[in-house]
Coordinates of N, CA, C and O in Angstrom, one line a residue:
M2 N -179.8 -59.7 -153.5 CA -178.7 -59.2 -152.8 C -177.8 -60.3 -152.2 O -176.6 -60.2 -152.2
S3 N -178.4 -61.4 -151.7 CA -177.7 -62.5 -151.2 C -176.9 -63.2 -152.2 O -175.8 -63.8 -152.0
N4 N -177.4 -63.3 -153.4 CA -176.7 -63.9 -154.5 C -175.4 -63.2 -154.9 O -174.4 -63.8 -155.2
L5 N -175.4 -61.9 -154.8 CA -174.3 -61.0 -155.0 C -173.2 -61.3 -154.0 O -172.0 -61.4 -154.3
I6 N -173.6 -61.4 -152.7 CA -172.6 -61.7 -151.7 C -172.0 -63.1 -151.9 O -170.8 -63.2 -151.7
V7 N -172.8 -64.1 -152.2 CA -172.2 -65.4 -152.5 C -171.3 -65.4 -153.6 O -170.2 -66.0 -153.6
I8 N -171.6 -64.7 -154.7 CA -170.7 -64.6 -155.8 C -169.4 -63.9 -155.5 O -168.3 -64.4 -155.8
L9 N -169.5 -62.8 -154.7 CA -168.3 -62.1 -154.3 C -167.4 -63.0 -153.4 O -166.2 -63.0 -153.5
L10 N -168.0 -63.7 -152.5 CA -167.3 -64.6 -151.6 C -166.6 -65.8 -152.3 O -165.4 -66.1 -152.1
L11 N -167.3 -66.4 -153.3 CA -166.7 -67.4 -154.1 C -165.6 -66.9 -155.0 O -164.6 -67.6 -155.1
T12 N -165.7 -65.7 -155.5 CA -164.7 -65.1 -156.3 C -163.4 -64.8 -155.4 O -162.3 -65.1 -155.8
A13 N -163.6 -64.4 -154.2 CA -162.5 -64.1 -153.3 C -161.8 -65.4 -152.9 O -160.6 -65.5 -152.9
V14 N -162.5 -66.4 -152.6 CA -161.9 -67.7 -152.3 C -161.2 -68.3 -153.5 O -160.0 -68.8 -153.3
L15 N -161.8 -68.2 -154.7 CA -161.1 -68.7 -155.8 C -159.8 -67.9 -156.1 O -158.8 -68.5 -156.5
A16 N -159.9 -66.6 -156.0 CA -158.7 -65.8 -156.2 C -157.6 -66.1 -155.2 O -156.4 -66.2 -155.6
A17 N -157.9 -66.3 -154.0 CA -157.0 -66.7 -152.9 C -156.3 -68.0 -153.2 O -155.1 -68.2 -153.1
A18 N -157.1 -69.0 -153.7 CA -156.6 -70.3 -154.0 C -155.6 -70.2 -155.2 O -154.6 -70.9 -155.2
I19 N -156.0 -69.4 -156.2 CA -155.1 -69.3 -157.4 C -153.8 -68.6 -157.0 O -152.7 -69.1 -157.4
I20 N -153.9 -67.6 -156.2 CA -152.7 -66.9 -155.7 C -151.8 -67.9 -154.9 O -150.6 -67.9 -155.1
G21 N -152.4 -68.7 -154.1 CA -151.7 -69.6 -153.3 C -151.0 -70.7 -154.1 O -149.8 -71.0 -153.9
L22 N -151.6 -71.2 -155.1 CA -151.0 -72.1 -156.1 C -149.9 -71.5 -156.8 O -148.8 -72.1 -157.1
I23 N -150.0 -70.2 -157.2 CA -148.9 -69.6 -157.9 C -147.7 -69.4 -157.0 O -146.6 -69.7 -157.4
V24 N -147.9 -69.0 -155.8 CA -146.8 -68.8 -154.8 C -146.1 -70.2 -154.6 O -144.9 -70.3 -154.6
F25 N -146.9 -71.2 -154.5 CA -146.4 -72.6 -154.3 C -145.5 -73.0 -155.5 O -144.4 -73.6 -155.3
A26 N -146.0 -72.8 -156.7 CA -145.3 -73.2 -157.9 C -144.0 -72.4 -158.0 O -143.0 -73.0 -158.4
V27 N -144.0 -71.1 -157.7 CA -142.8 -70.3 -157.8 C -141.7 -70.8 -156.8 O -140.6 -70.9 -157.1
R28 N -142.2 -71.2 -155.6 CA -141.2 -71.7 -154.6 C -140.6 -73.0 -155.0 O -139.4 -73.2 -154.8
L29 N -141.4 -73.9 -155.6 CA -140.8 -75.1 -156.1 C -139.9 -74.9 -157.2 O -138.9 -75.6 -157.4
A30 N -140.2 -73.9 -158.1 CA -139.3 -73.7 -159.2 C -138.0 -73.1 -158.9 O -137.0 -73.3 -159.5
Q31 N -137.9 -72.3 -157.8 CA -136.7 -71.7 -157.3 C -135.7 -72.7 -156.9 O -134.5 -72.5 -157.2
R32 N -136.0 -73.7 -156.2 CA -135.1 -74.7 -155.8 C -135.8 -76.0 -155.6 O -136.3 -76.4 -154.6
P33 N -135.8 -76.8 -156.7 CA -136.4 -78.1 -156.6 C -135.7 -79.0 -155.6 O -134.6 -78.8 -155.3
R34 N -136.5 -79.9 -155.1 CA -135.9 -80.8 -154.1 C -134.7 -81.6 -154.6 O -134.7 -82.1 -155.7
N35 N -133.7 -81.7 -153.8 CA -132.5 -82.5 -154.1 C -131.7 -81.9 -155.2 O -130.9 -82.6 -155.8
T36 N -131.8 -80.6 -155.5 CA -130.9 -80.0 -156.5 C -129.5 -79.8 -155.8 O -129.4 -79.7 -154.6
L37 N -128.5 -79.8 -156.7 CA -127.2 -79.7 -156.2 C -126.9 -78.2 -156.1 O -127.0 -77.4 -157.0
V38 N -126.5 -77.8 -154.8 CA -126.2 -76.4 -154.6 C -124.8 -76.0 -154.8 O -124.5 -75.1 -155.5
G39 N -123.9 -76.8 -154.3 CA -122.4 -76.5 -154.4 C -121.9 -76.9 -155.8 O -122.5 -76.8 -156.8
G40 N -120.7 -77.4 -155.7 CA -120.0 -77.8 -157.0 C -120.6 -79.1 -157.5 O -120.1 -79.6 -158.5
G41 N -121.4 -79.8 -156.8 CA -122.0 -81.0 -157.2 C -121.1 -82.2 -156.8 O -120.4 -82.1 -155.8
I42 N -121.4 -83.3 -157.4 CA -120.7 -84.6 -157.0 C -119.5 -84.7 -157.9 O -119.6 -85.1 -159.1
G43 N -118.3 -84.5 -157.4 CA -117.1 -84.7 -158.2 C -116.3 -85.8 -157.6 O -116.6 -86.5 -156.6
P44 N -115.2 -86.1 -158.3 CA -114.4 -87.3 -157.9 C -113.8 -87.1 -156.5 O -113.6 -88.1 -155.8
E45 N -113.5 -85.8 -156.1 CA -112.9 -85.6 -154.8 C -113.9 -85.9 -153.7 O -113.6 -86.5 -152.7
L46 N -115.2 -85.5 -153.9 CA -116.2 -85.8 -153.0 C -116.5 -87.3 -152.8 O -116.6 -87.8 -151.7
V47 N -116.5 -88.0 -154.0 CA -116.7 -89.5 -153.9 C -115.5 -90.1 -153.2 O -115.7 -91.0 -152.3
E48 N -114.3 -89.6 -153.4 CA -113.2 -90.2 -152.7 C -113.3 -90.0 -151.2 O -113.0 -90.9 -150.4
Q49 N -113.7 -88.8 -150.8 CA -113.8 -88.5 -149.4 C -114.9 -89.4 -148.7 O -114.8 -89.9 -147.6
V50 N -116.0 -89.5 -149.5 CA -117.1 -90.4 -149.0 C -116.6 -91.8 -148.8 O -116.9 -92.5 -147.8
L51 N -115.9 -92.3 -149.8 CA -115.4 -93.7 -149.7 C -114.4 -93.8 -148.5 O -114.5 -94.9 -147.8
E52 N -113.6 -92.8 -148.2 CA -112.7 -92.9 -147.1 C -113.5 -92.9 -145.8 O -113.2 -93.7 -144.8
L53 N -114.5 -92.1 -145.7 CA -115.4 -92.1 -144.5 C -116.1 -93.4 -144.3 O -116.2 -93.9 -143.2
K54 N -116.6 -94.0 -145.4 CA -117.3 -95.2 -145.3 C -116.4 -96.3 -144.9 O -116.7 -97.2 -144.1
A55 N -115.1 -96.3 -145.3 CA -114.1 -97.3 -145.0 C -113.8 -97.3 -143.5 O -113.5 -98.3 -142.9
T56 N -114.0 -96.2 -142.9 CA -113.7 -96.1 -141.4 C -115.0 -96.0 -140.6 O -115.0 -95.6 -139.5
D57 N -116.1 -96.6 -141.2 CA -117.4 -96.7 -140.5 C -117.9 -95.3 -140.0 O -118.4 -95.3 -138.9
Q58 N -117.7 -94.3 -140.8 CA -118.2 -93.0 -140.4 C -119.3 -92.6 -141.4 O -119.2 -91.6 -142.1
F59 N -120.4 -93.4 -141.4 CA -121.5 -93.2 -142.4 C -122.1 -91.8 -142.2 O -122.4 -91.1 -143.1
D60 N -122.4 -91.5 -140.9 CA -123.1 -90.2 -140.6 C -122.3 -89.0 -141.1 O -122.8 -88.0 -141.6
Q61 N -121.0 -89.1 -140.9 CA -120.1 -88.0 -141.3 C -120.1 -87.9 -142.8 O -120.0 -86.8 -143.4
A62 N -120.1 -89.0 -143.5 CA -120.2 -89.0 -145.0 C -121.5 -88.4 -145.5 O -121.5 -87.6 -146.4
V63 N -122.6 -88.7 -144.8 CA -123.9 -88.1 -145.2 C -123.8 -86.6 -145.0 O -124.3 -85.8 -145.8
F64 N -123.3 -86.2 -143.8 CA -123.2 -84.8 -143.5 C -122.3 -84.0 -144.5 O -122.6 -82.9 -145.0
L65 N -121.2 -84.7 -144.9 CA -120.3 -84.1 -145.9 C -121.1 -83.9 -147.3 O -121.0 -82.8 -147.9
V66 N -121.8 -84.9 -147.7 CA -122.5 -84.8 -149.0 C -123.6 -83.8 -148.9 O -123.8 -83.0 -149.8
R67 N -124.3 -83.7 -147.8 CA -125.4 -82.7 -147.7 C -124.8 -81.3 -147.7 O -125.3 -80.4 -148.3
G68 N -123.6 -81.1 -147.0 CA -123.0 -79.8 -147.0 C -122.5 -79.4 -148.4 O -122.5 -78.2 -148.8
E69 N -121.9 -80.3 -149.1 CA -121.3 -80.0 -150.4 C -122.3 -79.9 -151.6 O -122.1 -79.1 -152.5
T70 N -123.5 -80.6 -151.5 CA -124.4 -80.6 -152.6 C -125.7 -80.0 -152.3 O -126.5 -79.6 -153.2
G71 N -126.1 -79.9 -151.0 CA -127.4 -79.4 -150.7 C -128.5 -80.4 -150.8 O -129.7 -80.1 -150.7
M72 N -128.1 -81.7 -150.9 CA -129.1 -82.7 -150.9 C -129.9 -82.9 -149.6 O -129.4 -82.4 -148.6
S73 N -131.1 -83.5 -149.7 CA -131.8 -83.8 -148.5 C -131.1 -84.9 -147.7 O -130.2 -85.6 -148.3
H74 N -131.4 -85.1 -146.5 CA -130.8 -86.2 -145.7 C -131.0 -87.5 -146.3 O -130.1 -88.4 -146.4
R75 N -132.2 -87.7 -146.8 CA -132.6 -89.0 -147.4 C -131.8 -89.3 -148.7 O -131.3 -90.4 -148.9
A76 N -131.7 -88.3 -149.5 CA -131.0 -88.4 -150.8 C -129.5 -88.6 -150.5 O -128.9 -89.5 -151.2
A77 N -128.9 -87.9 -149.6 CA -127.5 -88.0 -149.3 C -127.2 -89.4 -148.7 O -126.2 -90.0 -149.0
S78 N -128.1 -89.9 -147.8 CA -127.9 -91.2 -147.3 C -128.0 -92.3 -148.4 O -127.2 -93.2 -148.4
R79 N -128.9 -92.1 -149.3 CA -129.0 -93.1 -150.4 C -127.7 -93.0 -151.2 O -127.2 -94.1 -151.6
F80 N -127.2 -91.8 -151.5 CA -126.0 -91.7 -152.3 C -124.8 -92.4 -151.6 O -124.1 -93.1 -152.2
V81 N -124.7 -92.1 -150.3 CA -123.5 -92.7 -149.5 C -123.6 -94.2 -149.5 O -122.6 -94.9 -149.7
R82 N -124.9 -94.7 -149.4 CA -125.0 -96.2 -149.4 C -124.6 -96.8 -150.7 O -124.1 -97.9 -150.8
K83 N -125.0 -96.1 -151.8 CA -124.8 -96.7 -153.1 C -123.4 -96.5 -153.7 O -123.0 -97.2 -154.7
V84 N -122.6 -95.5 -153.2 CA -121.3 -95.2 -153.8 C -120.4 -96.4 -153.5 O -120.3 -96.9 -152.4
R85 N -119.7 -96.8 -154.5 CA -118.8 -98.0 -154.4 C -117.5 -97.6 -155.1 O -117.4 -96.8 -156.0
P86 N -116.4 -98.1 -154.6 CA -115.1 -97.8 -155.2 C -115.0 -98.4 -156.6 O -115.5 -99.5 -156.9
T87 N -114.4 -97.7 -157.5 CA -114.3 -98.2 -158.9 C -113.1 -99.0 -159.0 O -112.0 -98.7 -158.4
L88 N -113.1 -100.1 -159.8 CA -112.0 -100.9 -160.0 C -111.2 -100.4 -161.1 O -111.7 -100.0 -162.1
P89 N -109.8 -100.4 -161.0 CA -109.0 -100.0 -162.1 C -109.2 -100.9 -163.3 O -109.4 -102.1 -163.2
P90 N -109.2 -100.3 -164.5 CA -109.3 -101.2 -165.7 C -108.2 -102.2 -165.9 O -107.0 -101.8 -165.5
D91 N -108.5 -103.3 -166.4 CA -107.4 -104.3 -166.6 C -106.5 -103.9 -167.7 O -107.0 -103.4 -168.8
V92 N -105.2 -104.1 -167.6 CA -104.3 -103.7 -168.6 C -103.9 -104.8 -169.5 O -103.9 -105.9 -169.2

């Protein structure tokens, strides 16, 4: 009788763990970390970020990128730090 109880308990724990993993996987698949929510990173956004960086408004630039793209704070900060103005091609 005790073996039956142990088997039932182990089955219940295993089933709960599998269900938990499935729920976790579905949540990750719905919106992976740092996916772009809005229109993404376009030339207008880059231009606005460069203007904010030029006036030493780093935090505002990060806030703008986060709002437009849905990036995490860390990813948006990294993007703002790395964005550089492009030089016009030589004629």
